[in-house]
mmCIF file of C-alpha atoms in Angstrom:
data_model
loop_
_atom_site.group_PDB
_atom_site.id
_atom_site.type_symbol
_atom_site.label_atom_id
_atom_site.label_comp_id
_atom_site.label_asym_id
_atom_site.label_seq_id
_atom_site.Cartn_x
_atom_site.Cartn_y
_atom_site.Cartn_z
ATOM 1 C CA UNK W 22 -13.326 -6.628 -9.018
ATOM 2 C CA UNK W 23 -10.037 -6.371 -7.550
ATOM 3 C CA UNK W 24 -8.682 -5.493 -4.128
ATOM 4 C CA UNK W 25 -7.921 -1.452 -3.402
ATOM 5 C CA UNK W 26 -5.268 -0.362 -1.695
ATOM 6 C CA UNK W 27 -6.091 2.322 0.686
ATOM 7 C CA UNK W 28 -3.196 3.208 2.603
ATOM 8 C CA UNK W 29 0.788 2.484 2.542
ATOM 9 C CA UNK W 30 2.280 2.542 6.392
ATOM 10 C CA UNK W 31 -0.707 3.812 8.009
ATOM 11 C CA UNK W 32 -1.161 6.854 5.102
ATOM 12 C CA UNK W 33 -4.180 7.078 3.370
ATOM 13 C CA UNK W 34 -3.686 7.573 0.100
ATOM 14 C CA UNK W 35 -5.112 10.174 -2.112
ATOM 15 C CA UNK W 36 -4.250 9.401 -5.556
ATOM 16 C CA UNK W 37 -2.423 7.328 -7.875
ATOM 17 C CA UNK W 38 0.484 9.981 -8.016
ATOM 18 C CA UNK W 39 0.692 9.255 -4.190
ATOM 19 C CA UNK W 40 1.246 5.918 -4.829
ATOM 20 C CA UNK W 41 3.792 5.945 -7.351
ATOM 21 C CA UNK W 42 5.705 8.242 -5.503
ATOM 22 C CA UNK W 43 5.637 6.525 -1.946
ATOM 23 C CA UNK W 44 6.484 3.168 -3.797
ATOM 24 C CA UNK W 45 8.947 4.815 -5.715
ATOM 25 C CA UNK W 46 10.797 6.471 -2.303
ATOM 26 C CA UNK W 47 10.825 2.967 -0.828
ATOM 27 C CA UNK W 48 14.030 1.215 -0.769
ATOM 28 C CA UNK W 49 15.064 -2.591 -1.136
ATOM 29 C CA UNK W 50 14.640 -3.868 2.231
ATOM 30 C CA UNK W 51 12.059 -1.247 3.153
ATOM 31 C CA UNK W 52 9.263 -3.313 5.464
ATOM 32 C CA UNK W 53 5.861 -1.805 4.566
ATOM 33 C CA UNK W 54 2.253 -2.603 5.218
ATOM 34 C CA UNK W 55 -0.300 -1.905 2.597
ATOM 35 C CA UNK W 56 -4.112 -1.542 4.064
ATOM 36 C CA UNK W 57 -6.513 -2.724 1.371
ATOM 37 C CA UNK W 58 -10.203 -3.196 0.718
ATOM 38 C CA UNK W 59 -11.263 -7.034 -0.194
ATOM 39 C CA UNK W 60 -14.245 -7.925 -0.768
ATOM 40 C CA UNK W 61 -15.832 -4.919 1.143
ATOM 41 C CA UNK W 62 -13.918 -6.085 4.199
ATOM 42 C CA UNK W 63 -10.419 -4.212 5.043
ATOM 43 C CA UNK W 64 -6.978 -6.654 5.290
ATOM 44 C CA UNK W 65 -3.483 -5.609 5.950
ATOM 45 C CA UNK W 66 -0.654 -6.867 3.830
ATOM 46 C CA UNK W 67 3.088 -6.480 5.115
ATOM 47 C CA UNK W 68 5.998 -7.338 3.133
ATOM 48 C CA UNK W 69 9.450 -6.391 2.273
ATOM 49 C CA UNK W 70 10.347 -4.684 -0.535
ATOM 50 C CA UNK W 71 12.512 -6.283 -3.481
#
């Protein structure tokens, strides 16, 4: 299985609507941290978008 995101910048997220429309408000540039579930064990991914 793969990993689940559970949160963008600290905000749990809901839905897939949610996440389509935070991803869609960020900019290029934008730093953001995704919190995700691997392997039953939670990780935090930061990055800046493209």
């Amino acid at each position: 299985a793969g990993d689940i995101i559970c949160a963008i910048d600290r905000t749990p997220l809901q839905s897939m609507s949610q996440f389509q429309e935070m991803v869609h408000n960020l900019k290029p540039g934008d730093p953001v941290v995704f919190q995700i579930e691997r392997k039953g064990k939670l990780q935090y991914l930061s990055f800046e978008m493209e």
